[in-house]
């Protein structure tokens, strides 16, 4: 099973170096967006993109705007190309048998996230193969409308989008796409039934996972001119806001809760049930008058509340108040009102606030300082929240070459505590976060 922490810890140095070249300049976000599947779409399969003159070169080319080795990167280095094959392995067989499914590789439940899942035979082109897993069109959309025209000289990104290419440049839209599989929704979800059967725990952060994928595109000045700049801290906060929104939807969903008063187990903090009693957490934790109770798993909301504080203290305070009423009320009333108010706050205020945020070193430093201090004072963090804090801190540092360089050592030490959920020790994370936070007081501004 995957341990994200270990992968993060080993890729972190590479990632920081990769990000050193990123310059913080303006970025406009477009409105929220959802994936639809109109019936005139025809999925052609990645075989239609893989010619060496198109996206299948072995090495990146200098002669065109794009790298042209995207297919090679995807098929060799990107787990998405193996997503279907995973359904044939031993773990998947065991998961399926635990669930009473005969064949994971034929089950719509698994295929909906582990392949370009197209139900209608009439929407599959000649070269479409389920075996290709999560391929180009899972993310870029069915290619029939734009395959011919997109490589013509003079065709712009806007033209391609008009012809049906999914626009993944707006980070809001990109996050929604990734989260549809990496968090799930009412149509496809990894619920506690699936976890209980053995599915690895899902966790996602837009900036970090973009680098881990790895990226088959380069944000250089040409890309910025054609599309938009990419700011890691904005990607992180946008991803958190989208995930906060998805979490609230899940809590409000009739499909994922029982009568709205007891959400599905996967919406609670996994490690509040799954931990060793020998740790005697009660000796270290403070429970604020609520010991022995289940805790909702809301890392994105909790972290977002901190991250937006330097941008808009009032919205952050409002979020804090609504979060505490949510925690108090969900057991009794289902907390429908708090969930609705939080949804409005996230969608109408927080997402636009992030889209408008300044991209200067001062703002990034203030956010870093706030989040590092929060990480260092968080009482007895679970692995879930610690991992999200770690990824958030790394995305913030990656925004500025200056910050990334100054705190490289502290970041590495923090990630060393996140190597695996099995060996995770809250007190080690807190100590590393304290060290980072103490030196961030001297952050360049
Ligand atoms: C159609 C569903 C789907 C979409 C959309 C999707 N993913 Fe994935 N992703 C998966 C599946 C399934 C896996 C696991 C593949 C495997 O190992 O079998 C995965 C794996 C990954 C991994 C590797 C994780 C690891 O621990 O090795 C990264 C990184 C990743 N995805 C990033 C992204 C990003 C970034 C986006 C959005 C731009 C995205 N994904 C969109 C389904 C999806
Ligand atoms: C909501 C989307 C979703 C559904 C439904 C889903 N998966 Fe996954 N699965 C993922 C993602 C995303 C990952 C990668 C997690 C990561 O690395 O962060 C993954 C990872 C896995 C892995 C680990 C892969 C590895 O590289 O070790 C296995 C095994 C797996 N899934 C099997 C299944 C089976 C079997 C089913 C159906 C019973 C299923 N999944 C249903 C999204 C999904
Ligand atoms: C998991 C999602 C995902 C998959 C799978 C995927 N892409 Fe992408 N791709 C992205 C994202 C996100 C971007 C960045 C947004 C953008 O530039 O449009 C991108 C960007 C690109 C670009 C733009 C480069 C530029 O400089 O403008 C090309 C070309 C591309 N992808 C081709 C492919 C091809 C070919 C495949 C299949 C072999 C593929 N992608 C598979 C998510 C994906
Ligand atoms: C309310 C308590 C509770 C919460 C919260 C909870 N679980 Fe469970 N979990 C259980 C129980 C009870 C079982 C069944 C144990 C058994 O069969 O022995 C279980 C079983 C499992 C199993 C299979 C047994 C094992 O040890 O391998 C996995 C894996 C699992 N849960 C993962 C998760 C994940 C991931 C989350 C968070 C997304 C989570 N659980 C949240 C109570 C919980």
Coordinates of C-alpha atoms and ligand atoms in Angstrom, one line a residue:
X1 CA 0.0 0.0 0.0
X2 CA 1.1 3.5 -0.7
X3 CA 2.6 5.6 2.0
X4 CA 2.4 9.2 0.7
X5 CA 4.6 10.4 3.4
X6 CA 7.5 8.3 2.3
X7 CA 7.2 9.5 -1.3
X8 CA 6.9 13.1 -0.2
X9 CA 10.0 12.8 2.0
X10 CA 12.1 11.4 -0.9
X11 CA 10.8 13.8 -3.5
X12 CA 10.9 16.9 -1.4
X13 CA 14.4 18.0 -2.3
X14 CA 13.8 17.5 -6.0
X15 CA 10.6 19.4 -5.6
X16 CA 12.0 22.4 -3.9
X17 CA 14.7 22.6 -6.5
X18 CA 12.2 22.4 -9.3
X19 CA 10.2 25.2 -7.9
X20 CA 13.2 27.5 -7.4
X21 CA 12.6 29.0 -10.9
X22 CA 9.0 30.0 -10.3
X23 CA 8.4 33.7 -10.2
X24 CA 5.4 35.0 -8.4
X25 CA 3.2 37.1 -10.6
X26 CA -0.5 37.7 -11.2
X27 CA -3.0 34.9 -11.8
X28 CA -6.7 35.1 -12.5
X29 CA -9.0 32.3 -11.6
X30 CA -12.2 31.5 -13.5
X31 CA -15.4 30.5 -11.8
X32 CA -16.0 27.0 -10.4
X33 CA -16.6 24.2 -12.9
X34 CA -17.7 20.6 -13.0
X35 CA -17.0 17.7 -15.4
X36 CA -19.9 16.7 -17.6
X37 CA -20.1 14.0 -20.2
X38 CA -22.3 15.1 -23.1
X39 CA -23.3 12.3 -25.5
X40 CA -21.6 13.8 -28.6
X41 CA -18.2 13.1 -27.0
X42 CA -16.0 10.4 -28.4
X43 CA -13.1 9.1 -26.5
X44 CA -10.2 8.3 -28.8
X45 CA -7.7 6.8 -26.4
X46 CA -4.1 7.8 -25.7
X47 CA -2.9 5.8 -28.8
X48 CA -4.2 8.8 -30.7
X49 CA -1.8 11.1 -29.0
X50 CA 1.3 8.9 -28.9
X51 CA 2.9 9.3 -32.3
X52 CA 6.5 10.7 -32.0
X53 CA 5.5 13.7 -34.0
X54 CA 2.7 14.5 -31.5
X55 CA 3.1 13.8 -27.8
X56 CA 5.1 10.5 -27.9
X57 CA 8.7 11.7 -28.4
X58 CA 11.3 10.1 -26.0
X59 CA 12.9 13.4 -25.1
X60 CA 11.4 16.9 -24.7
X61 CA 11.7 19.0 -27.9
X62 CA 12.8 22.6 -28.1
X63 CA 11.1 23.3 -31.5
X64 CA 7.5 23.7 -30.3
X65 CA 5.5 25.3 -27.5
X66 CA 4.9 22.0 -25.7
X67 CA 7.3 19.3 -24.7
X68 CA 6.0 16.6 -27.1
X69 CA 7.1 13.8 -24.8
X70 CA 3.9 14.0 -22.7
X71 CA 2.9 10.4 -23.6
X72 CA 6.3 9.0 -22.7
X73 CA 6.2 10.8 -19.3
X74 CA 2.7 9.6 -18.6
X75 CA 3.4 6.0 -19.7
X76 CA 6.7 5.7 -17.9
X77 CA 6.5 7.8 -14.8
X78 CA 2.9 8.7 -14.1
X79 CA 0.9 6.2 -11.9
X80 CA -2.2 7.1 -13.8
X81 CA -1.1 5.0 -16.7
X82 CA -1.0 2.0 -14.3
X83 CA -4.3 2.7 -12.6
X84 CA -6.2 0.0 -14.5
X85 CA -3.4 -2.6 -14.1
X86 CA -3.6 -2.0 -10.3
X87 CA -7.1 -3.5 -10.5
X88 CA -5.6 -6.8 -11.6
X89 CA -3.0 -7.0 -8.8
X90 CA -3.1 -9.1 -5.6
X91 CA -4.3 -6.2 -3.4
X92 CA -7.2 -5.4 -5.7
X93 CA -8.2 -9.1 -5.8
X94 CA -8.3 -9.2 -2.0
X95 CA -10.2 -5.9 -1.8
X96 CA -12.7 -7.1 -4.3
X97 CA -13.2 -10.4 -2.5
X98 CA -13.6 -8.6 0.8
X99 CA -16.4 -6.6 -0.9
X100 CA -18.0 -9.6 -2.5
X101 CA -17.1 -8.3 -6.0
X102 CA -16.0 -11.0 -8.5
X103 CA -13.6 -8.9 -10.6
X104 CA -12.3 -5.4 -9.7
X105 CA -11.3 -4.8 -13.3
X106 CA -14.9 -5.1 -14.4
X107 CA -16.5 -3.3 -11.5
X108 CA -17.8 0.2 -12.4
X109 CA -17.1 1.1 -8.7
X110 CA -13.3 0.6 -9.3
X111 CA -13.2 1.6 -13.0
X112 CA -14.9 5.0 -12.4
X113 CA -11.6 6.1 -10.8
X114 CA -9.0 3.7 -12.1
X115 CA -9.7 4.2 -15.9
X116 CA -11.2 6.6 -18.4
X117 CA -14.6 5.4 -17.5
X118 CA -17.0 5.6 -20.5
X119 CA -20.1 3.6 -20.2
X120 CA -21.6 4.0 -23.7
X121 CA -19.9 1.8 -26.4
X122 CA -20.8 4.5 -29.0
X123 CA -18.6 6.9 -27.1
X124 CA -15.5 4.8 -27.4
X125 CA -13.2 5.3 -30.5
X126 CA -11.4 2.5 -32.3
X127 CA -8.2 3.0 -30.2
X128 CA -9.9 3.4 -26.9
X129 CA -8.7 0.8 -24.4
X130 CA -9.8 0.4 -20.8
X131 CA -6.3 -0.9 -20.1
X132 CA -4.8 2.6 -20.6
X133 CA -6.1 3.5 -17.2
X134 CA -6.4 7.2 -16.3
X135 CA -5.2 8.6 -19.6
X136 CA -5.0 11.9 -21.4
X137 CA -8.8 12.2 -22.0
X138 CA -9.6 11.4 -18.3
X139 CA -8.2 14.9 -17.6
X140 CA -8.2 16.8 -20.9
X141 CA -11.7 15.6 -22.0
X142 CA -12.9 13.6 -25.1
X143 CA -10.6 14.5 -28.0
X144 CA -13.0 14.2 -31.0
X145 CA -13.8 17.9 -31.1
X146 CA -10.3 19.2 -30.9
X147 CA -7.8 16.4 -31.9
X148 CA -7.5 17.6 -35.6
X149 CA -7.5 21.4 -35.0
X150 CA -5.4 21.7 -31.8
X151 CA -2.0 21.1 -33.6
X152 CA -2.7 23.5 -36.5
X153 CA -0.5 26.5 -36.6
X154 CA -2.1 29.5 -34.9
X155 CA -4.6 27.5 -32.8
X156 CA -4.7 28.9 -29.3
X157 CA -5.7 27.4 -26.0
X158 CA -8.9 29.4 -26.1
X159 CA -9.7 27.8 -29.6
X160 CA -9.1 24.3 -28.2
X161 CA -11.3 25.0 -25.2
X162 CA -14.0 26.2 -27.5
X163 CA -13.7 22.9 -29.4
X164 CA -14.2 20.9 -26.3
X165 CA -10.8 20.6 -24.6
X166 CA -11.3 20.7 -20.8
X167 CA -9.7 23.9 -19.5
X168 CA -7.4 22.8 -16.6
X169 CA -5.5 26.1 -16.4
X170 CA -7.9 27.6 -13.8
X171 CA -6.7 26.0 -10.6
X172 CA -10.2 25.8 -9.3
X173 CA -11.2 23.6 -12.2
X174 CA -8.0 21.6 -12.0
X175 CA -8.6 20.9 -8.3
X176 CA -12.2 19.8 -8.9
X177 CA -11.0 17.3 -11.5
X178 CA -8.3 15.8 -9.3
X179 CA -10.6 15.7 -6.3
X180 CA -13.3 13.9 -8.2
X181 CA -11.1 10.8 -7.9
X182 CA -8.7 11.7 -5.1
X183 CA -11.5 12.7 -2.7
X184 CA -14.6 11.3 -4.4
X185 CA -18.1 12.5 -4.7
X186 CA -21.7 11.2 -4.5
X187 CA -21.2 9.3 -7.7
X188 CA -17.9 7.6 -6.9
X189 CA -16.5 7.4 -3.5
X190 CA -14.1 5.5 -1.3
X191 CA -16.3 5.0 1.7
X192 CA -15.4 3.1 4.9
X193 CA -16.7 -0.1 3.3
X194 CA -13.9 0.2 0.7
X195 CA -11.4 1.3 3.3
X196 CA -12.4 -1.7 5.5
X197 CA -11.8 -3.9 2.5
X198 CA -8.3 -2.6 2.2
X199 CA -8.3 0.4 -0.1
X200 CA -5.4 2.8 0.7
X201 CA -6.4 6.0 2.5
X202 CA -6.9 8.9 0.1
X203 CA -5.3 12.2 0.8
X204 CA -4.6 15.0 -1.7
X205 CA -2.9 18.4 -2.1
X206 CA -3.0 20.0 -5.5
X207 CA 0.5 21.5 -5.6
X208 CA 2.4 18.5 -4.1
X209 CA 0.5 15.9 -6.2
X210 CA 1.0 18.0 -9.3
X211 CA 4.8 17.6 -8.8
X212 CA 4.5 13.9 -7.8
X213 CA 2.5 13.1 -10.9
X214 CA 5.0 14.2 -12.4
X215 CA 4.2 17.2 -14.5
X216 CA 4.3 16.7 -18.3
X217 CA 4.3 20.4 -18.9
X218 CA 6.7 23.2 -18.1
X219 CA 5.5 26.6 -16.8
X220 CA 8.0 28.9 -18.6
X221 CA 7.5 32.4 -19.9
X222 CA 6.0 31.0 -23.2
X223 CA 3.5 29.0 -21.1
X224 CA 2.7 32.0 -19.0
X225 CA 2.0 34.0 -22.2
X226 CA -0.2 31.3 -23.7
X227 CA -2.0 30.3 -20.5
X228 CA -1.3 31.7 -17.1
X229 CA 1.4 31.8 -14.4
X230 CA 1.4 29.1 -11.7
X231 CA 1.8 30.1 -8.1
X232 CA 2.2 27.1 -5.7
X233 CA 0.7 28.8 -2.6
X234 CA -2.4 29.8 -4.7
X235 CA -2.6 26.2 -5.9
X236 CA -2.4 24.9 -2.4
X237 CA -5.1 27.3 -1.0
X238 CA -7.4 26.8 -4.0
X239 CA -7.1 23.0 -3.6
X240 CA -7.8 23.3 0.1
X241 CA -10.9 25.5 -0.6
X242 CA -12.2 23.0 -3.2
X243 CA -11.6 20.1 -0.8
X244 CA -13.4 22.1 2.0
X245 CA -16.3 22.5 -0.4
X246 CA -16.3 18.8 -1.3
X247 CA -16.1 17.9 2.4
X248 CA -19.1 20.1 3.2
X249 CA -21.0 18.5 0.3
X250 CA -20.2 15.0 1.7
X251 CA -21.4 16.0 5.2
X252 CA -24.7 17.3 3.8
X253 CA -25.2 14.4 1.4
X254 CA -28.1 12.1 2.0
X255 CA -26.1 9.4 0.2
X256 CA -23.1 9.6 2.6
X257 CA -24.8 10.1 5.9
X258 CA -27.6 8.4 7.8
X259 CA -30.5 10.8 8.0
X260 CA -28.0 13.6 8.0
X261 CA -27.1 13.0 11.6
X262 CA -24.4 10.4 11.4
X263 CA -22.1 10.9 8.4
X264 CA -20.3 7.9 6.8
X265 CA -17.4 6.7 8.9
X266 CA -14.9 7.8 6.2
X267 CA -15.8 11.4 7.1
X268 CA -14.4 11.0 10.6
X269 CA -10.8 11.2 11.6
X270 CA -9.4 7.7 10.7
X271 CA -6.9 7.8 13.5
X272 CA -9.3 8.7 16.2
X273 CA -10.6 5.1 15.9
X274 CA -7.5 3.5 14.4
X275 CA -4.8 4.0 17.0
X276 CA -3.0 2.0 19.6
X277 CA -4.5 2.4 23.1
X278 CA -1.0 1.7 24.5
X279 CA -0.1 5.2 23.4
X280 CA -2.2 6.5 26.2
X281 CA -3.0 9.7 24.3
X282 CA -5.3 10.9 27.1
X283 CA -2.2 11.7 29.1
X284 CA -1.0 14.2 26.5
X285 CA -4.1 15.5 24.7
X286 CA -6.7 18.0 25.9
X287 CA -10.2 17.2 24.9
X288 CA -11.9 20.5 25.6
X289 CA -14.7 18.8 27.6
X290 CA -15.4 16.2 24.8
X291 CA -13.3 13.1 25.6
X292 CA -14.2 9.7 24.1
X293 CA -16.0 11.2 21.1
X294 CA -15.7 10.9 17.4
X295 CA -14.1 13.8 15.6
X296 CA -15.1 14.9 12.1
X297 CA -12.1 14.8 9.7
X298 CA -11.9 18.4 8.4
X299 CA -8.3 19.2 7.7
X300 CA -8.9 21.4 4.7
X301 CA -11.4 23.6 6.6
X302 CA -9.2 23.8 9.7
X303 CA -6.1 24.7 7.7
X304 CA -7.9 27.1 5.3
X305 CA -9.2 29.0 8.3
X306 CA -5.5 29.7 9.3
X307 CA -4.2 30.3 5.8
X308 CA -6.8 33.0 5.0
X309 CA -6.3 34.9 8.2
X310 CA -3.5 37.1 6.9
X311 CA -5.8 38.0 3.9
X312 CA -9.1 38.5 5.7
X313 CA -9.2 38.1 9.5
X314 CA -13.0 38.6 9.7
X315 CA -13.7 35.6 7.3
X316 CA -11.2 33.5 9.2
X317 CA -12.9 34.3 12.5
X318 CA -16.3 33.6 11.0
X319 CA -15.0 30.2 9.7
X320 CA -13.7 29.4 13.2
X321 CA -17.1 30.1 14.8
X322 CA -19.0 28.1 12.2
X323 CA -16.5 25.2 12.6
X324 CA -17.1 25.0 16.3
X325 CA -20.9 25.1 15.9
X326 CA -20.5 22.3 13.3
X327 CA -18.5 20.1 15.7
X328 CA -21.1 20.8 18.5
X329 CA -24.2 20.3 16.4
X330 CA -23.6 17.5 14.0
X331 CA -24.3 14.7 16.5
X332 CA -27.6 16.3 17.6
X333 CA -29.1 18.0 14.7
X334 CA -26.9 17.1 11.7
X335 CA -25.7 20.7 11.7
X336 CA -27.4 21.5 8.5
X337 CA -27.4 25.3 9.2
X338 CA -23.6 25.4 10.0
X339 CA -22.8 23.3 6.9
X340 CA -24.9 25.6 4.7
X341 CA -23.3 28.8 6.1
X342 CA -19.8 27.3 5.8
X343 CA -20.5 26.3 2.2
X344 CA -21.7 29.9 1.4
X345 CA -18.6 31.3 3.1
X346 CA -16.2 29.0 1.2
X347 CA -17.8 29.5 -2.2
X348 CA -18.8 33.2 -2.1
X349 CA -16.0 34.6 0.0
X350 CA -13.0 32.4 0.4
X351 CA -12.5 31.1 -3.1
X352 CA -12.7 34.7 -4.6
X353 CA -10.4 35.9 -1.8
X354 CA -7.8 33.4 -2.8
X355 CA -8.2 34.2 -6.5
X356 CA -7.6 37.9 -5.7
X357 CA -4.7 37.5 -3.3
X358 CA -1.5 39.4 -3.9
X359 CA 1.5 37.3 -5.0
X360 CA 4.2 39.2 -3.3
X361 CA 6.8 37.9 -0.9
X362 CA 5.3 39.7 2.0
X363 CA 1.9 38.0 1.6
X364 CA 3.6 34.6 1.2
X365 CA 5.7 35.1 4.2
X366 CA 2.7 36.1 6.4
X367 CA 0.9 32.9 5.3
X368 CA 4.0 30.8 6.0
X369 CA 4.4 32.3 9.4
X370 CA 0.7 31.7 10.3
X371 CA 0.6 28.2 9.1
X372 CA 4.0 27.2 10.7
X373 CA 2.9 28.7 14.0
X374 CA -0.4 26.8 13.7
X375 CA 1.4 23.5 13.0
X376 CA 3.7 24.1 16.0
X377 CA 0.8 24.7 18.4
X378 CA -1.7 22.1 17.2
X379 CA -2.5 19.8 20.0
X380 CA -1.5 16.2 19.4
X381 CA -2.0 16.2 15.6
X382 CA -3.2 13.0 13.8
X383 CA -1.2 11.9 10.8
X384 CA -3.9 13.3 8.5
X385 CA -3.7 16.8 9.7
X386 CA 0.1 16.7 10.1
X387 CA 0.5 15.5 6.5
X388 CA -1.7 18.2 5.2
X389 CA 0.1 20.9 7.2
X390 CA 3.4 19.5 5.8
X391 CA 2.3 19.7 2.2
X392 CA 0.8 23.2 2.8
X393 CA 4.1 24.5 4.2
X394 CA 6.0 23.0 1.4
X395 CA 3.8 24.6 -1.3
X396 CA 4.1 28.0 0.5
X397 CA 7.9 27.7 0.6
X398 CA 8.0 26.6 -3.1
X399 CA 6.3 29.8 -4.1
X400 CA 9.5 31.8 -3.5
X401 CA 13.0 30.6 -4.3
X402 CA 14.2 32.8 -1.4
X403 CA 12.0 31.1 1.2
X404 CA 12.6 27.7 -0.2
X405 CA 16.4 28.1 0.2
X406 CA 16.3 29.7 3.6
X407 CA 14.1 26.9 5.2
X408 CA 15.2 23.8 3.2
X409 CA 16.8 22.2 6.3
X410 CA 13.7 22.8 8.5
X411 CA 11.4 21.5 5.8
X412 CA 13.4 18.4 5.4
X413 CA 13.3 17.7 9.1
X414 CA 9.5 18.3 9.1
X415 CA 9.0 15.8 6.3
X416 CA 11.3 13.2 8.0
X417 CA 8.5 13.0 10.7
X418 CA 5.9 12.3 8.0
X419 CA 7.6 9.3 6.4
X420 CA 4.8 6.9 7.3
X421 CA 1.6 6.8 9.2
X422 CA 2.8 3.7 11.0
X423 CA 5.9 5.3 12.5
X424 CA 4.3 8.8 12.9
X425 CA 4.8 10.4 16.3
X426 CA 2.8 13.5 17.0
X427 CA 5.4 14.9 19.4
X428 CA 8.2 14.6 16.8
X429 CA 6.1 16.5 14.2
X430 CA 5.3 19.2 16.8
X431 CA 9.0 19.6 17.7
X432 CA 10.0 19.9 14.0
X433 CA 7.2 22.4 13.4
X434 CA 8.3 24.4 16.4
X435 CA 11.8 24.6 15.0
X436 CA 10.5 25.8 11.7
X437 CA 8.1 28.3 13.2
X438 CA 10.8 29.7 15.4
X439 CA 13.0 30.4 12.4
X440 CA 10.2 31.7 10.3
X441 CA 9.9 34.7 12.6
X442 CA 13.0 35.9 10.7
X443 CA 11.4 35.2 7.3
X444 CA 12.5 37.5 4.5
X445 CA 9.8 40.0 3.6
Ligands
LIG1 C1 -10.1 9.6 -13.2 C2 -9.6 9.6 -11.9 C3 -8.4 10.4 -11.6 C4 -8.2 11.8 -11.8 C5 -9.2 12.7 -12.6 C6 -7.0 12.1 -11.2 N1 -6.4 11.0 -10.6 FE1 -4.6 10.9 -9.8 N2 -4.8 8.9 -9.5 C7 -5.9 8.2 -9.7 C8 -5.7 6.8 -9.4 C9 -6.7 5.7 -9.5 C10 -4.4 6.7 -8.9 C11 -3.7 5.5 -8.4 C12 -3.1 4.8 -9.6 C13 -2.5 3.5 -9.2 O1 -1.4 3.5 -8.5 O2 -3.1 2.4 -9.5 C14 -3.9 8.1 -9.0 C15 -2.6 8.4 -8.6 C16 -2.1 9.7 -8.5 C17 -0.7 10.0 -8.1 C18 0.3 9.0 -7.5 C19 0.1 8.9 -6.0 C20 1.1 8.0 -5.4 O3 1.0 7.9 -4.2 O4 2.0 7.5 -6.0 C21 -0.6 11.4 -8.2 C22 0.6 12.2 -7.8 C23 -1.8 11.9 -8.7 N3 -2.7 10.8 -8.9 C24 -2.1 13.2 -9.0 C25 -3.3 13.7 -9.6 C26 -3.5 15.1 -10.0 C27 -2.6 16.2 -9.7 C28 -4.7 15.1 -10.6 C29 -5.4 16.3 -11.2 C30 -4.6 17.1 -12.2 C31 -5.2 13.8 -10.7 N4 -4.3 12.9 -10.0 C32 -6.4 13.4 -11.3 C33 -7.1 8.7 -10.3 C34 -7.3 10.0 -10.8
LIG2 C1 -13.2 7.7 -5.7 C2 -12.2 7.1 -6.6 C3 -11.7 5.6 -6.3 C4 -12.5 4.5 -6.3 C5 -14.0 4.4 -6.3 C6 -11.5 3.4 -6.2 N1 -10.2 3.9 -6.1 FE1 -8.5 2.8 -5.8 N2 -7.4 4.5 -5.7 C7 -7.9 5.8 -6.0 C8 -6.8 6.7 -5.9 C9 -7.0 8.2 -6.1 C10 -5.7 6.0 -5.5 C11 -4.3 6.5 -5.3 C12 -4.2 7.0 -3.9 C13 -2.9 7.7 -3.6 O1 -1.8 7.2 -3.9 O2 -3.0 8.8 -3.0 C14 -6.1 4.6 -5.5 C15 -5.3 3.5 -5.1 C16 -5.6 2.2 -5.2 C17 -4.7 1.1 -4.9 C18 -3.3 1.2 -4.5 C19 -2.5 1.4 -5.7 C20 -1.0 1.3 -5.5 O3 -0.3 1.9 -6.3 O4 -0.5 0.6 -4.6 C21 -5.5 -0.1 -5.0 C22 -5.0 -1.5 -4.9 C23 -6.8 0.3 -5.4 N3 -6.9 1.7 -5.5 C24 -7.8 -0.6 -5.7 C25 -9.1 -0.2 -5.9 C26 -10.2 -1.1 -6.1 C27 -10.1 -2.6 -6.2 C28 -11.4 -0.4 -6.2 C29 -12.8 -0.9 -6.4 C30 -13.2 -1.8 -5.3 C31 -11.0 1.0 -6.1 N4 -9.6 1.1 -6.0 C32 -11.9 2.1 -6.2 C33 -9.2 6.1 -6.3 C34 -10.3 5.2 -6.2
LIG3 C1 -4.2 13.4 -14.3 C2 -4.5 14.4 -15.3 C3 -3.8 14.4 -16.6 C4 -3.5 13.4 -17.4 C5 -3.8 11.9 -17.3 C6 -2.9 14.0 -18.6 N1 -2.8 15.4 -18.4 FE1 -1.9 16.7 -19.7 N2 -2.1 18.2 -18.3 C7 -2.8 18.1 -17.1 C8 -2.7 19.3 -16.4 C9 -3.3 19.6 -15.1 C10 -2.0 20.2 -17.3 C11 -1.7 21.7 -17.0 C12 -2.8 22.6 -17.4 C13 -2.7 23.0 -18.9 O1 -1.6 23.5 -19.3 O2 -3.6 22.9 -19.7 C14 -1.7 19.5 -18.5 C15 -1.0 20.0 -19.6 C16 -0.8 19.3 -20.7 C17 -0.3 19.9 -21.9 C18 0.0 21.4 -22.1 C19 1.5 21.8 -22.2 C20 1.6 23.3 -22.5 O3 2.8 23.7 -22.5 O4 0.7 24.0 -22.8 C21 -0.2 18.9 -22.9 C22 0.3 19.1 -24.3 C23 -0.7 17.7 -22.3 N3 -1.1 18.0 -21.0 C24 -0.8 16.5 -22.9 C25 -1.2 15.3 -22.3 C26 -1.2 14.0 -23.0 C27 -0.7 13.8 -24.4 C28 -1.6 13.1 -22.1 C29 -1.7 11.6 -22.2 C30 -0.5 10.9 -22.7 C31 -1.9 13.9 -20.8 N4 -1.7 15.2 -21.1 C32 -2.4 13.3 -19.7 C33 -3.4 16.9 -16.6 C34 -3.3 15.7 -17.2
LIG4 C1 -15.9 5.2 14.2 C2 -14.6 4.6 14.1 C3 -13.9 4.4 12.8 C4 -13.5 5.5 12.0 C5 -13.7 6.9 12.2 C6 -12.7 4.8 10.9 N1 -12.8 3.5 11.1 FE1 -11.8 2.1 9.9 N2 -12.7 0.6 11.1 C7 -13.5 0.8 12.2 C8 -14.0 -0.5 12.6 C9 -14.9 -0.8 13.7 C10 -13.4 -1.5 11.7 C11 -13.7 -3.0 11.7 C12 -12.6 -3.6 12.4 C13 -12.6 -5.1 12.3 O1 -13.3 -5.6 11.5 O2 -11.8 -5.7 13.1 C14 -12.6 -0.8 10.7 C15 -11.8 -1.3 9.8 C16 -10.9 -0.6 8.9 C17 -10.0 -1.3 8.1 C18 -9.7 -2.8 7.9 C19 -9.1 -3.3 9.2 C20 -7.7 -3.1 9.2 O3 -7.2 -2.9 10.3 O4 -7.0 -3.2 8.2 C21 -9.3 -0.3 7.5 C22 -8.1 -0.4 6.5 C23 -9.9 1.0 7.9 N3 -10.9 0.7 8.8 C24 -9.5 2.2 7.5 C25 -10.0 3.4 7.9 C26 -9.8 4.7 7.3 C27 -8.7 5.0 6.2 C28 -10.5 5.7 8.0 C29 -10.6 7.2 7.7 C30 -10.9 7.6 6.4 C31 -11.3 4.9 9.0 N4 -11.0 3.6 8.9 C32 -12.2 5.5 9.9 C33 -13.7 2.0 12.8 C34 -13.5 3.2 12.3

